[in-house]
mmCIF file of C-alpha atoms in Angstrom:
data_model
loop_
_atom_site.group_PDB
_atom_site.id
_atom_site.type_symbol
_atom_site.label_atom_id
_atom_site.label_comp_id
_atom_site.label_asym_id
_atom_site.label_seq_id
_atom_site.Cartn_x
_atom_site.Cartn_y
_atom_site.Cartn_z
ATOM 1 C CA GLU A 28 10.666 25.407 -51.592
ATOM 2 C CA GLU A 29 7.142 26.694 -49.774
ATOM 3 C CA LEU A 30 8.206 24.760 -46.421
ATOM 4 C CA LYS A 31 10.779 27.161 -46.074
ATOM 5 C CA ALA A 32 9.282 30.387 -46.936
ATOM 6 C CA SER A 33 6.699 29.795 -44.069
ATOM 7 C CA THR A 34 9.365 28.935 -40.981
ATOM 8 C CA LYS A 35 11.152 32.142 -42.284
ATOM 9 C CA THR A 36 8.239 34.478 -41.950
ATOM 10 C CA LYS A 37 7.249 31.945 -38.510
ATOM 11 C CA GLU A 38 10.615 33.012 -37.103
ATOM 12 C CA ALA A 39 10.104 36.883 -38.342
ATOM 13 C CA SER A 40 7.485 37.213 -36.553
ATOM 14 C CA ILE A 41 8.646 36.217 -33.075
ATOM 15 C CA MET A 42 8.234 39.623 -31.301
ATOM 16 C CA TYR A 43 11.779 40.478 -29.692
ATOM 17 C CA GLU A 44 10.713 41.111 -26.199
ATOM 18 C CA PRO A 45 12.359 43.734 -23.953
ATOM 19 C CA SER A 46 14.395 43.794 -21.067
ATOM 20 C CA GLU A 47 12.836 44.154 -18.116
ATOM 21 C CA LEU A 48 14.744 47.099 -17.403
ATOM 22 C CA ALA A 49 14.421 48.249 -20.923
ATOM 23 C CA THR A 50 10.690 48.582 -20.612
ATOM 24 C CA LEU A 51 11.115 50.600 -16.989
ATOM 25 C CA MET A 52 13.610 52.717 -18.978
ATOM 26 C CA LEU A 53 10.964 53.629 -22.183
ATOM 27 C CA ASP A 54 7.919 53.579 -19.570
ATOM 28 C CA MET A 55 10.458 56.290 -17.777
ATOM 29 C CA TYR A 56 10.967 57.855 -21.802
ATOM 30 C CA GLU A 57 7.353 58.447 -22.253
ATOM 31 C CA ALA A 58 7.352 59.842 -18.692
ATOM 32 C CA ASN A 59 9.988 62.412 -19.516
ATOM 33 C CA GLN A 60 7.833 63.736 -22.255
ATOM 34 C CA ASP A 61 4.939 63.707 -19.976
ATOM 35 C CA TRP A 62 6.610 65.321 -17.562
ATOM 36 C CA LYS A 63 8.721 68.075 -20.467
ATOM 37 C CA ALA A 64 5.117 68.836 -21.773
ATOM 38 C CA GLU A 65 3.854 70.087 -18.047
ATOM 39 C CA ILE A 66 6.795 72.210 -17.104
ATOM 40 C CA LEU A 67 6.652 74.482 -20.776
ATOM 41 C CA LYS A 68 2.565 74.831 -19.352
ATOM 42 C CA GLY A 69 4.401 76.278 -15.866
ATOM 43 C CA ASN A 70 3.090 73.174 -13.822
ATOM 44 C CA VAL A 71 5.923 70.536 -11.938
ATOM 45 C CA PRO A 72 5.504 67.380 -11.955
ATOM 46 C CA LYS A 73 4.204 65.757 -8.026
ATOM 47 C CA ASP A 74 4.641 62.463 -8.399
ATOM 48 C CA PHE A 75 7.704 60.164 -7.888
ATOM 49 C CA PRO A 76 6.841 56.567 -9.848
ATOM 50 C CA GLU A 77 7.991 54.277 -7.274
ATOM 51 C CA LYS A 78 8.618 51.632 -9.976
ATOM 52 C CA TYR A 79 11.606 53.943 -10.796
ATOM 53 C CA LYS A 80 13.181 53.248 -7.822
ATOM 54 C CA GLN A 81 13.312 49.166 -9.678
ATOM 55 C CA MET A 82 16.310 50.391 -12.287
ATOM 56 C CA HIS A 83 18.896 49.056 -9.784
ATOM 57 C CA GLY A 84 17.321 45.477 -9.835
ATOM 58 C CA ALA A 85 16.131 45.003 -13.665
ATOM 59 C CA LYS A 86 16.771 43.015 -15.418
ATOM 60 C CA SER A 87 19.192 43.593 -18.443
ATOM 61 C CA VAL A 88 20.745 42.297 -21.882
ATOM 62 C CA ASN A 89 23.855 44.366 -21.728
ATOM 63 C CA GLU A 90 26.137 43.107 -18.524
ATOM 64 C CA ASN A 91 27.502 46.927 -17.465
ATOM 65 C CA ALA A 92 23.682 46.947 -16.279
ATOM 66 C CA GLY A 93 24.083 47.390 -12.784
ATOM 67 C CA GLY A 94 27.635 47.409 -12.253
ATOM 68 C CA GLU A 95 29.359 49.820 -9.508
ATOM 69 C CA PHE A 96 29.038 52.558 -12.317
ATOM 70 C CA TYR A 97 25.170 52.190 -13.159
ATOM 71 C CA ASN A 98 24.242 52.082 -9.425
ATOM 72 C CA ALA A 99 26.057 54.879 -8.889
ATOM 73 C CA THR A 100 24.438 56.965 -11.669
ATOM 74 C CA THR A 101 21.470 55.661 -10.914
ATOM 75 C CA THR A 102 21.287 56.898 -6.953
ATOM 76 C CA VAL A 103 21.715 60.138 -8.597
ATOM 77 C CA TYR A 104 19.417 59.740 -11.664
ATOM 78 C CA LEU A 105 16.483 59.221 -8.664
ATOM 79 C CA LYS A 106 17.406 61.976 -6.885
ATOM 80 C CA THR A 107 17.567 64.438 -9.455
ATOM 81 C CA ILE A 108 14.026 62.990 -10.507
ATOM 82 C CA GLU A 109 13.003 63.418 -6.639
ATOM 83 C CA ASP A 110 14.815 66.724 -6.952
ATOM 84 C CA LEU A 111 12.619 67.977 -9.907
ATOM 85 C CA THR A 112 8.909 66.405 -7.832
ATOM 86 C CA LEU A 113 10.402 69.269 -5.080
ATOM 87 C CA ALA A 114 10.810 71.901 -7.923
ATOM 88 C CA THR A 115 9.539 75.641 -8.315
ATOM 89 C CA PRO A 116 7.374 76.857 -11.267
ATOM 90 C CA GLU A 117 10.482 78.939 -12.165
ATOM 91 C CA ASN A 118 13.585 76.358 -11.405
ATOM 92 C CA ALA A 119 11.408 73.102 -13.574
ATOM 93 C CA LYS A 120 13.248 73.364 -16.447
ATOM 94 C CA GLU A 121 16.670 73.308 -14.923
ATOM 95 C CA LYS A 122 16.288 70.681 -12.494
ATOM 96 C CA PHE A 123 14.631 68.500 -15.421
ATOM 97 C CA ASN A 124 17.455 69.250 -17.478
ATOM 98 C CA ALA A 125 19.293 67.997 -14.879
ATOM 99 C CA MET A 126 17.937 64.702 -14.861
ATOM 100 C CA VAL A 127 17.884 63.809 -18.873
ATOM 101 C CA ASN A 128 21.930 65.124 -18.599
ATOM 102 C CA ASP A 129 21.926 61.752 -15.519
ATOM 103 C CA CYS A 130 20.458 59.707 -18.409
ATOM 104 C CA LEU A 131 23.010 61.061 -21.193
ATOM 105 C CA GLN A 132 25.500 60.020 -18.802
ATOM 106 C CA CYS A 133 24.394 56.942 -18.064
ATOM 107 C CA HIS A 134 23.746 56.031 -21.643
ATOM 108 C CA GLN A 135 26.987 57.520 -22.976
ATOM 109 C CA GLU A 136 29.378 54.725 -20.606
ATOM 110 C CA ILE A 137 26.489 51.902 -20.701
ATOM 111 C CA CYS A 138 23.890 51.493 -23.738
ATOM 112 C CA PRO A 139 24.663 54.584 -26.506
ATOM 113 C CA GLY A 140 21.251 53.520 -28.754
ATOM 114 C CA PRO A 141 19.311 55.766 -26.913
ATOM 115 C CA ILE A 142 21.501 59.056 -27.014
ATOM 116 C CA PRO A 143 19.424 60.880 -29.845
ATOM 117 C CA LYS A 144 16.144 59.950 -28.533
ATOM 118 C CA ILE A 145 17.148 61.007 -24.810
ATOM 119 C CA LYS A 146 18.242 64.000 -26.173
ATOM 120 C CA LYS A 147 14.968 65.599 -27.175
ATOM 121 C CA LEU A 148 13.671 65.553 -23.749
ATOM 122 C CA ILE A 149 16.292 68.334 -23.670
ATOM 123 C CA ILE A 150 13.901 71.754 -22.900
ATOM 124 C CA GLU A 151 15.692 74.804 -24.738
#
C-alpha cells in the first residue's frame, strides 16, 4: 500500500511541459503586461522581439495551430505589434488594444482557454 502511494506521488510531481508555442505565448503575455504599464505612463514600446516571428513554426499540442486561419491571424498580429512600436503616445493605447484584439480573435477560434487572462490586457 505504501509503495502505491509513493508511485502516485512521483507521477503527480512530474511537471507539465508546455509546448514551444505555449511557452512563447506566455513570454508574449508578460511582455504585453509590461507594454501596457509603459503605455499607461505615456511611453510607446519600441522593441519588436524577434522571437515572436517564431509563432508561425512553433510546435503546439493544438492541431489547429499552424493551420491556414492561425497563420493568417499570426501574420496580422505581427503587423499590429509593428504598428504599436511605430505608434505615438496619443495613439499607443488604440494600437495596443488592436493587438490584444488580434490575440482574442485567434484564441476564440483555436484555443479559448486563455481568453479571460488576455482580456485583462485591454486598456480601458
